[in-house]
Short mmCIF file of C-alpha atoms and ligand atoms in Angstrom, two decimals:
data_model
loop_
_atom_site.label_atom_id
_atom_site.label_comp_id
_atom_site.label_asym_id
_atom_site.label_seq_id
_atom_site.Cartn_x
_atom_site.Cartn_y
_atom_site.Cartn_z
CA MET A 25 0.16 -0.03 -0.01
CA LYS A 26 1.54 3.18 -1.08
CA LEU A 27 1.04 6.06 1.60
CA VAL A 28 1.41 9.68 1.39
CA LEU A 29 2.47 10.32 5.22
CA LEU A 30 3.81 13.53 5.71
CA LEU A 31 5.71 13.81 8.80
CA GLY A 32 7.47 12.64 11.60
CA LEU A 33 7.70 15.50 14.05
CA MET A 34 9.03 16.16 17.59
CA LEU A 35 8.82 19.18 19.58
CA LEU A 36 12.48 18.77 20.60
CA SER A 37 13.72 22.03 21.54
CA SER A 38 10.58 22.76 23.48
CA GLN A 39 11.08 19.53 25.38
CA VAL A 40 14.75 20.40 26.25
CA THR A 41 13.46 23.71 27.52
CA THR A 42 10.93 22.32 29.72
CA ARG A 43 12.30 19.23 31.15
CA ARG A 44 14.43 21.23 33.78
CA HIS A 45 11.48 22.61 35.24
CA HIS A 46 9.34 19.73 35.52
CA PRO A 47 11.50 16.90 36.44
CA ARG A 48 8.92 15.04 38.38
CA GLU A 49 6.26 15.10 35.57
CA MET A 50 8.60 12.95 33.43
CA LYS A 51 7.97 10.10 35.88
CA LYS A 52 4.41 10.29 35.96
CA LYS A 53 2.53 7.01 35.79
CA GLY A 54 -0.68 6.36 33.78
CA ARG A 55 -1.39 5.66 30.11
CA ASP A 56 -3.48 8.68 29.54
CA PRO A 57 -1.44 10.90 27.49
CA ALA A 58 -3.13 13.98 28.87
CA SER A 59 -1.42 13.06 31.99
CA ARG A 60 1.78 13.40 30.39
CA ALA A 61 1.36 16.75 28.82
CA PRO A 62 4.43 17.61 27.26
CA VAL A 63 6.10 20.30 25.17
CA ALA A 64 6.03 23.82 25.87
CA SER A 65 6.08 25.39 22.26
CA SER A 66 8.92 27.51 21.09
CA PRO A 67 7.29 30.57 19.52
CA LYS A 68 8.50 29.61 16.22
CA ASP A 69 7.45 25.80 16.25
CA PHE A 70 10.34 24.60 14.23
CA ALA A 71 8.75 21.35 13.95
CA PHE A 72 5.55 22.56 12.48
CA ASP A 73 7.13 25.05 9.99
CA LEU A 74 9.59 22.52 8.85
CA TYR A 75 6.44 20.15 8.33
CA ARG A 76 4.59 22.92 6.27
CA THR A 77 7.57 23.52 4.27
CA LEU A 78 8.11 19.86 3.37
CA ALA A 79 4.38 19.50 2.75
CA SER A 80 4.37 22.42 0.44
CA ILE A 81 7.38 21.73 -1.68
CA ALA A 82 6.07 17.89 -2.25
CA PRO A 83 2.46 18.26 -2.85
CA GLY A 84 0.82 14.86 -3.17
CA GLN A 85 4.02 12.90 -2.09
CA ASN A 86 4.99 10.94 0.94
CA VAL A 87 6.44 13.16 3.72
CA PHE A 88 7.98 11.84 6.87
CA PHE A 89 10.56 13.05 9.22
CA SER A 90 11.65 13.23 12.64
CA PRO A 91 11.94 16.77 13.88
CA VAL A 92 14.00 15.55 16.89
CA SER A 93 16.67 14.13 14.74
CA VAL A 94 16.77 17.21 12.43
CA THR A 95 16.93 19.53 15.56
CA ILE A 96 19.84 17.25 16.89
CA SER A 97 21.68 17.67 13.51
CA LEU A 98 21.33 21.34 13.64
CA ALA A 99 22.55 21.44 17.36
CA MET A 100 25.71 19.64 16.34
CA LEU A 101 26.22 22.12 13.47
CA CYS A 102 25.73 24.90 16.05
CA LEU A 103 28.61 23.32 18.18
CA GLY A 104 31.04 23.74 15.16
CA SER A 105 29.84 27.01 13.87
CA ARG A 106 30.52 30.47 15.06
CA ALA A 107 29.31 34.16 14.58
CA HIS A 108 26.36 34.65 12.26
CA THR A 109 26.26 31.15 11.07
CA LYS A 110 25.65 29.91 14.79
CA ALA A 111 23.11 32.68 15.39
CA GLU A 112 21.20 31.69 12.39
CA ILE A 113 20.87 28.23 13.29
CA LEU A 114 19.77 29.20 16.87
CA GLU A 115 17.21 31.58 15.44
CA GLY A 116 15.97 28.91 13.20
CA LEU A 117 15.43 26.50 15.78
CA GLY A 118 13.59 29.21 18.17
CA ILE A 119 16.35 28.70 20.62
CA HIS A 120 17.13 31.82 22.87
CA LEU A 121 20.44 31.43 24.68
CA HIS A 122 19.70 34.23 27.22
CA GLN A 123 17.57 31.64 28.87
CA ARG A 124 20.43 29.48 29.48
CA SER A 125 24.00 29.02 28.50
CA GLU A 126 25.01 27.11 25.34
CA ASP A 127 26.57 24.40 27.53
CA GLN A 128 23.17 23.80 29.13
CA LEU A 129 21.68 23.59 25.73
CA HIS A 130 24.01 20.78 24.46
CA GLU A 131 23.75 18.99 27.65
CA GLY A 132 19.97 19.00 27.36
CA PHE A 133 20.36 17.26 24.09
CA ARG A 134 22.64 14.80 25.51
CA GLN A 135 20.16 13.90 28.06
CA LEU A 136 17.47 13.66 25.47
CA LEU A 137 19.46 11.26 23.08
CA LEU A 138 20.08 8.92 26.27
CA GLU A 139 16.59 8.93 27.14
CA LEU A 140 15.27 8.26 23.67
CA SER A 141 18.03 5.64 23.12
CA HIS A 142 17.11 3.56 26.05
CA PRO A 143 16.01 0.09 24.85
CA ARG A 144 12.59 -0.79 26.00
CA GLU A 145 10.48 -4.10 25.42
CA GLY A 146 8.29 -4.05 22.38
CA PHE A 147 9.47 -0.73 21.45
CA GLN A 148 12.42 0.18 19.19
CA LEU A 149 13.77 3.78 18.67
CA THR A 150 17.04 4.08 17.19
CA LEU A 151 18.45 7.45 16.89
CA GLY A 152 22.12 8.31 16.21
CA ASN A 153 24.65 10.67 14.92
CA ALA A 154 27.76 10.14 12.68
CA LEU A 155 30.40 12.34 11.31
CA PHE A 156 32.42 11.37 8.52
CA THR A 157 35.52 13.58 7.87
CA ASP A 158 38.56 13.24 5.46
CA PRO A 159 41.76 13.03 7.47
CA ILE A 160 43.41 15.40 5.18
CA ILE A 161 41.29 17.92 7.28
CA ALA A 162 42.52 18.88 10.59
CA ILE A 163 39.42 18.78 12.85
CA GLN A 164 39.54 20.72 16.16
CA ASP A 165 39.77 18.26 19.30
CA SER A 166 37.30 20.27 21.07
CA PHE A 167 34.54 19.62 18.48
CA VAL A 168 35.33 16.09 18.13
CA ARG A 169 35.31 15.79 21.97
CA ALA A 170 31.98 17.41 22.40
CA MET A 171 30.40 15.35 19.55
CA LYS A 172 31.50 12.17 21.13
CA THR A 173 30.36 13.24 24.91
CA LEU A 174 27.46 15.41 23.88
CA TYR A 175 26.01 13.83 20.82
CA LEU A 176 27.11 10.07 21.52
CA ALA A 177 28.46 10.42 17.94
CA GLU A 178 31.54 8.94 16.65
CA PRO A 179 33.72 10.60 13.94
CA PHE A 180 34.79 8.12 11.12
CA PRO A 181 37.58 8.86 8.61
CA VAL A 182 36.57 8.62 5.18
CA SER A 183 38.44 9.41 1.99
CA PHE A 184 36.57 11.42 -0.49
CA THR A 185 39.12 11.03 -3.15
CA ASP A 186 37.40 7.77 -3.90
CA PRO A 187 33.79 9.04 -3.53
CA ALA A 188 32.23 5.61 -4.34
CA ALA A 189 34.10 3.77 -1.56
CA ALA A 190 33.22 6.81 0.78
CA MET A 191 29.56 6.25 -0.11
CA LYS A 192 29.68 2.66 0.64
CA GLN A 193 31.31 3.13 4.01
CA ILE A 194 28.71 5.70 5.04
CA ASN A 195 25.64 3.83 3.85
CA ASP A 196 26.97 0.49 5.31
CA TYR A 197 27.22 2.12 8.66
CA VAL A 198 23.81 3.68 8.36
CA ALA A 199 22.31 0.27 7.37
CA LYS A 200 24.01 -1.53 10.20
CA GLN A 201 22.71 1.00 12.74
CA THR A 202 19.14 0.69 11.47
CA ASN A 203 19.15 -3.08 11.34
CA GLY A 204 19.07 -2.81 7.53
CA LYS A 205 15.83 -0.70 7.22
CA ILE A 206 17.65 2.32 6.15
CA VAL A 207 19.80 1.76 2.96
CA ASP A 208 21.66 3.95 0.45
CA LEU A 209 21.26 7.06 2.70
CA ILE A 210 23.85 8.96 0.71
CA GLN A 211 23.33 9.05 -3.05
CA ASN A 212 25.68 11.55 -4.36
CA LEU A 213 29.36 12.24 -3.21
CA ASP A 214 32.28 13.70 -5.10
CA SER A 215 35.89 14.52 -4.23
CA THR A 216 35.02 18.22 -3.26
CA HIS A 217 33.28 17.04 -0.09
CA PHE A 218 35.18 16.97 2.97
CA MET A 219 32.69 16.27 5.61
CA VAL A 220 29.35 14.57 6.01
CA ILE A 221 27.04 14.59 8.80
CA VAL A 222 24.53 11.79 9.23
CA ASN A 223 21.45 11.49 11.50
CA TYR A 224 19.25 8.44 11.49
CA ILE A 225 16.06 7.61 13.36
CA PHE A 226 14.19 4.26 13.12
CA PHE A 227 11.00 3.69 15.04
CA LYS A 228 9.09 0.53 15.59
CA ALA A 229 6.64 -0.27 18.41
CA LYS A 230 3.86 -2.82 19.40
CA TRP A 231 0.48 -1.69 20.13
CA GLU A 232 -0.55 -2.18 23.64
CA THR A 233 -3.54 -3.97 22.42
CA SER A 234 -3.06 -5.42 19.17
CA PHE A 235 -5.61 -5.36 16.15
CA SER A 236 -7.02 -8.81 15.20
CA ILE A 237 -5.78 -9.63 11.95
CA LYS A 238 -9.15 -11.36 11.16
CA ASN A 239 -10.81 -8.02 11.49
CA THR A 240 -8.63 -6.29 8.85
CA GLN A 241 -10.49 -5.96 5.65
CA GLU A 242 -10.13 -4.28 2.37
CA GLN A 243 -12.07 -0.89 2.50
CA ASN A 244 -12.29 2.34 0.58
CA PHE A 245 -9.96 5.02 1.14
CA TYR A 246 -11.06 8.44 -0.16
CA VAL A 247 -7.97 10.37 -1.21
CA THR A 248 -10.14 12.85 -2.41
CA PRO A 249 -13.89 12.45 -2.58
CA GLU A 250 -13.80 11.38 -6.07
CA THR A 251 -10.48 9.30 -5.84
CA VAL A 252 -10.93 5.97 -4.24
CA VAL A 253 -8.22 3.47 -3.41
CA ARG A 254 -8.58 0.15 -1.69
CA VAL A 255 -6.61 -0.35 1.51
CA PRO A 256 -6.31 -2.81 4.28
CA MET A 257 -8.36 -1.43 7.12
CA MET A 258 -7.74 -2.70 10.53
CA SER A 259 -10.57 -2.38 13.15
CA ARG A 260 -11.07 -2.67 16.92
CA ILE A 261 -13.56 -1.71 19.69
CA ASP A 262 -11.89 -0.49 22.60
CA GLN A 263 -11.57 2.28 25.27
CA PHE A 264 -9.63 4.99 23.40
CA ASP A 265 -8.41 8.49 24.30
CA TYR A 266 -10.88 10.68 22.37
CA PHE A 267 -11.37 14.36 21.79
CA GLN A 268 -13.50 16.34 19.29
CA ASP A 269 -11.65 19.54 18.35
CA GLN A 270 -14.51 21.89 17.32
CA ASN A 271 -12.18 24.62 16.49
CA LEU A 272 -10.06 22.77 14.09
CA ALA A 273 -12.96 20.58 12.84
CA CYS A 274 -11.24 17.32 13.71
CA ARG A 275 -11.44 14.27 15.84
CA VAL A 276 -8.51 13.00 17.86
CA VAL A 277 -7.94 9.15 18.91
CA GLY A 278 -5.12 7.92 21.14
CA VAL A 279 -3.77 4.52 20.72
CA PRO A 280 -1.18 3.37 23.25
CA TYR A 281 1.88 1.31 22.26
CA GLN A 282 3.92 -0.71 24.71
CA GLY A 283 6.85 1.14 26.03
CA ASN A 284 5.09 4.31 27.08
CA ALA A 285 4.40 5.60 23.67
CA THR A 286 0.95 6.54 22.02
CA ALA A 287 -0.14 7.37 18.65
CA LEU A 288 -2.60 10.09 17.95
CA PHE A 289 -4.66 9.84 14.91
CA ILE A 290 -6.36 13.02 13.79
CA LEU A 291 -9.15 12.93 11.26
CA PRO A 292 -10.21 16.35 9.96
CA ASN A 293 -13.82 16.83 8.99
CA GLN A 294 -14.37 16.42 5.06
CA GLY A 295 -12.42 19.28 3.22
CA LYS A 296 -10.83 20.57 6.47
CA MET A 297 -7.22 18.92 6.20
CA GLU A 298 -5.74 22.51 5.21
CA GLN A 299 -7.28 24.23 8.18
CA LEU A 300 -5.83 21.54 10.52
CA GLU A 301 -2.43 21.82 8.98
CA ASN A 302 -2.36 25.43 9.37
CA GLY A 303 -3.68 25.21 13.09
CA LEU A 304 -0.88 22.82 14.15
CA ASN A 305 1.23 24.24 16.78
CA GLY A 306 2.51 23.68 20.19
CA SER A 307 -0.63 25.07 21.91
CA THR A 308 -2.85 22.98 19.74
CA LEU A 309 -1.23 19.80 20.76
CA ARG A 310 -1.18 20.65 24.43
CA LYS A 311 -4.82 21.32 24.07
CA TRP A 312 -5.49 17.93 22.55
CA LEU A 313 -3.43 16.27 25.13
CA ARG A 314 -5.18 18.03 28.00
CA MET A 315 -8.79 17.29 26.62
CA LEU A 316 -8.41 13.73 25.73
CA THR A 317 -10.76 11.47 27.60
CA LYS A 318 -11.55 7.79 27.49
CA ARG A 319 -14.33 6.78 25.23
CA GLU A 320 -15.49 3.47 23.70
CA LEU A 321 -15.14 3.52 19.96
CA ARG A 322 -15.01 1.20 16.98
CA LEU A 323 -11.72 2.39 15.36
CA TYR A 324 -11.01 1.80 11.55
CA LEU A 325 -7.52 2.41 10.78
CA PRO A 326 -5.45 1.48 7.53
CA LYS A 327 -2.19 -0.29 7.92
CA PHE A 328 0.76 1.33 6.38
CA SER A 329 4.40 1.88 6.15
CA ILE A 330 5.97 5.25 5.63
CA GLU A 331 9.39 6.80 4.95
CA GLY A 332 10.87 9.98 4.15
CA SER A 333 14.22 11.08 2.94
CA TYR A 334 15.58 14.60 2.50
CA GLN A 335 18.67 16.81 1.51
CA LEU A 336 17.93 19.34 4.32
CA GLU A 337 20.69 21.69 3.06
CA LYS A 338 18.08 22.55 0.09
CA ILE A 339 15.22 22.91 2.65
CA LEU A 340 16.41 24.60 5.76
CA PRO A 341 17.15 27.89 3.85
CA ARG A 342 13.50 28.35 3.60
CA LEU A 343 13.32 28.42 7.38
CA GLY A 344 16.05 30.89 7.81
CA ILE A 345 19.09 28.38 8.02
CA SER A 346 21.18 28.91 5.06
CA GLU A 347 24.77 30.41 5.75
CA VAL A 348 26.12 27.07 7.16
CA PHE A 349 25.43 25.67 3.64
CA SER A 350 26.91 28.54 1.87
CA SER A 351 30.37 29.74 1.04
CA PHE A 352 29.91 32.32 4.01
CA ALA A 353 29.83 29.54 6.46
CA ASP A 354 31.92 30.01 9.59
CA LEU A 355 32.65 26.59 10.77
CA SER A 356 35.88 27.56 12.64
CA GLY A 357 34.62 25.51 15.66
CA ILE A 358 35.34 22.41 13.48
CA THR A 359 38.40 23.27 11.40
CA ASN A 360 40.87 26.22 10.91
CA HIS A 361 40.48 25.72 7.07
CA SER A 362 38.79 28.62 5.34
CA HIS A 363 36.45 27.89 2.41
CA THR A 364 34.54 25.05 4.13
CA GLN A 365 30.97 24.69 4.40
CA VAL A 366 28.44 21.88 4.99
CA SER A 367 28.03 20.00 1.65
CA GLU A 368 25.15 17.83 2.58
CA MET A 369 22.54 17.04 5.38
CA VAL A 370 20.70 13.96 4.62
CA HIS A 371 17.73 12.94 6.51
CA LYS A 372 15.85 9.58 6.49
CA ALA A 373 13.06 8.46 8.59
CA LYS A 374 10.78 5.31 8.51
CA ALA A 375 7.98 3.74 10.49
CA ASP A 376 5.61 0.74 10.03
CA VAL A 377 1.94 0.49 11.39
CA ASP A 378 0.14 -2.67 11.16
CA GLU A 379 -2.05 -4.77 13.45
CA ALA A 380 0.49 -5.94 15.80
CA GLY A 381 3.64 -4.11 15.25
CA THR A 382 5.62 -7.30 15.59
CA THR A 383 4.50 -11.06 16.10
CA ALA A 384 5.08 -10.99 19.80
CA ALA A 385 2.70 -8.15 20.73
CA ALA A 386 0.02 -10.12 22.33
CA ALA A 387 2.65 -11.53 24.95
CA THR A 388 2.64 -8.16 26.82
CA GLY A 389 -0.42 -6.46 25.43
CA ILE A 390 -3.46 -5.70 27.73
CA VAL A 391 -6.26 -8.05 27.09
CA PHE A 392 -9.21 -6.02 26.19
CA THR A 393 -12.78 -7.18 27.12
CA PHE A 394 -15.77 -6.16 24.91
CA ARG A 395 -17.86 -5.41 28.08
CA SER A 396 -20.17 -3.20 26.18
CA ALA A 397 -20.16 -4.65 22.47
CA HIS A 398 -23.93 -4.75 22.62
CA LEU A 399 -24.01 -0.97 22.99
CA ASN A 400 -22.67 -0.60 19.59
CA PRO A 401 -20.25 2.23 20.03
CA PRO A 402 -19.71 5.09 17.73
CA ARG A 403 -17.49 4.37 14.64
CA ILE A 404 -14.52 6.48 13.65
CA VAL A 405 -13.33 5.55 10.15
CA PHE A 406 -9.95 6.88 8.95
CA ASN A 407 -11.12 6.41 5.35
CA ARG A 408 -9.82 9.91 4.08
CA PRO A 409 -6.52 11.85 4.64
CA PHE A 410 -5.62 12.09 8.40
CA LEU A 411 -2.80 12.88 10.64
CA MET A 412 -0.65 10.84 12.80
CA LEU A 413 1.48 11.81 15.91
CA ILE A 414 3.57 9.60 18.01
CA LEU A 415 4.15 10.24 21.58
CA LYS A 416 6.56 8.71 23.96
CA ASN A 417 6.54 9.83 27.54
CA MET A 418 6.83 13.50 27.25
CA ASN A 419 8.15 13.49 23.73
CA ILE A 420 6.36 13.88 20.56
CA LEU A 421 8.44 11.57 18.19
CA PHE A 422 6.47 11.57 14.90
CA LEU A 423 3.60 13.51 13.00
CA GLY A 424 2.52 11.95 9.80
CA LYS A 425 -0.44 12.55 7.32
CA VAL A 426 -1.74 9.51 5.47
CA SER A 427 -3.34 11.19 2.22
CA ARG A 428 -2.86 8.63 -0.49
CA PRO A 429 -2.76 5.04 0.70
C1 NAG B 10 43.37 26.19 14.85
O1 NAG B 10 43.78 27.45 15.26
C2 NAG B 10 44.04 27.61 16.83
C3 NAG B 10 44.33 28.96 17.00
O2 NAG B 10 45.12 29.39 16.10
C4 NAG B 10 44.79 26.57 17.31
O3 NAG B 10 45.04 26.70 18.55
C5 NAG B 10 44.63 25.14 16.98
O4 NAG B 10 45.48 24.28 17.30
C6 NAG B 10 44.18 25.13 15.25
N1 NAG B 10 43.76 23.78 15.22
C7 NAG B 10 43.86 23.05 14.08
C8 NAG B 10 43.28 21.74 14.15
O5 NAG B 10 44.79 23.30 13.48
C1 NAG B 11 6.36 3.41 31.58
O1 NAG B 11 6.37 4.53 32.51
C2 NAG B 11 6.19 4.06 33.82
C3 NAG B 11 6.16 5.32 34.54
O2 NAG B 11 7.12 6.16 34.08
C4 NAG B 11 7.21 3.14 34.19
O3 NAG B 11 7.20 2.58 35.56
C5 NAG B 11 7.47 1.93 33.30
O4 NAG B 11 8.45 1.07 33.61
C6 NAG B 11 7.42 2.42 31.92
N1 NAG B 11 7.24 1.18 31.02
C7 NAG B 11 8.00 1.00 29.94
C8 NAG B 11 7.81 -0.34 29.39
O5 NAG B 11 9.03 1.46 29.80
C1 NAG B 12 -2.17 27.70 17.49
O1 NAG B 12 -3.30 27.42 16.63
C2 NAG B 12 -4.32 27.66 17.10
C3 NAG B 12 -5.47 27.22 16.14
O2 NAG B 12 -5.30 27.35 14.79
C4 NAG B 12 -4.76 29.11 17.40
O3 NAG B 12 -5.70 29.35 17.77
C5 NAG B 12 -3.56 29.72 18.08
O4 NAG B 12 -3.65 31.05 18.16
C6 NAG B 12 -2.16 29.34 17.72
N1 NAG B 12 -1.20 29.54 18.74
C7 NAG B 12 -0.09 30.02 18.55
C8 NAG B 12 0.69 30.38 19.86
O5 NAG B 12 0.32 30.30 17.49
#
């Protein structure tokens, strides 16, 4: 099934901002995402601005990315850049250093990387960084040290005089780190390159309660009211977190994963997708999380796989981050060589959604009792374009739009 999923999103910078102030809330129990209300928004809402940019430059195409990973990549660039180049990155991310020192900022990212990389039963989130540099370029020790300690990244020597071998080395590394899920990350290299920064994220989780495969049936999905495709539609009656947003003309359903992650599926009313997309911001999300309440529903949801792959050096300039990718870049935190710039910033993200997540899901799933099946609970059918948002603890991991299965 071909899917247009637009985005994997994470309000990373805001999460880093708030965590110091609410350390206890991180530990809160309870499966209700509302009780874990996260993410103060930065005024700039970098994640949603990036979403809207990606969606607008690729109308009708699959879009999927992880804002946390993009934000971490930019923070690493921030480490090595100076002067206006650095200021532009911070500004683009909506990070204001008068609130805390740059050391605290990078330490916040370290904490987040550790927290997200922590392995959990039934839940896979692989998130990592790598720095590939040509040994003929002398790299500042301070930069390499900070990359290792703060961003858990290892620098790898690579000779760009043999671009094909360099490409293979980088792509093999990424494939290995993502269990073969992400291959051929880098497509174009030549001998003018001296450095490649790679960030990867891979997410896979089991539903807390799986969908029964025998309930999955082919059904219509209305790409537009006139364009219909057939999709494998999962269904389940359960108590779901639910909220009807009158303002944005949409309904929000929460489906929990194992490992303290939750997916939010957002179904706009017919013809209201654009209004919903334009209304996406940190306050909207916080409102949804606050307002979700348990409600018995018969949920119909297509199964799908999504991925996205981006050359961010071409996209981030639209969000005001351009100097680092230009001949004016000040990367003196990385090397004393002049005339250096970041040649590529590649990002690839992938997720799979199906009945179980994996075959072992039932073992730890909570068994659901159809105690009021006779009441014929209200149906919510995701048979037209919808948004998807994945939360883990206080973090928003992904946000996607399924518009063309
Ligand atoms: C870069 O220049 C600084 C200041 O001149 C010097 O201390 C440092 O060792 C140089 N680094 C490299 C890698 O050449
Ligand atoms: C989920 O979070 C709760 C509370 O923070 C914790 O006790 C529990 O171990 C977590 N479960 C998993 C699978 O990580
Ligand atoms: C967020 O979006 C909502 C809905 O469109 C809007 O009412 C609100 O003013 C926005 N908030 C911010 C801070 O932009």
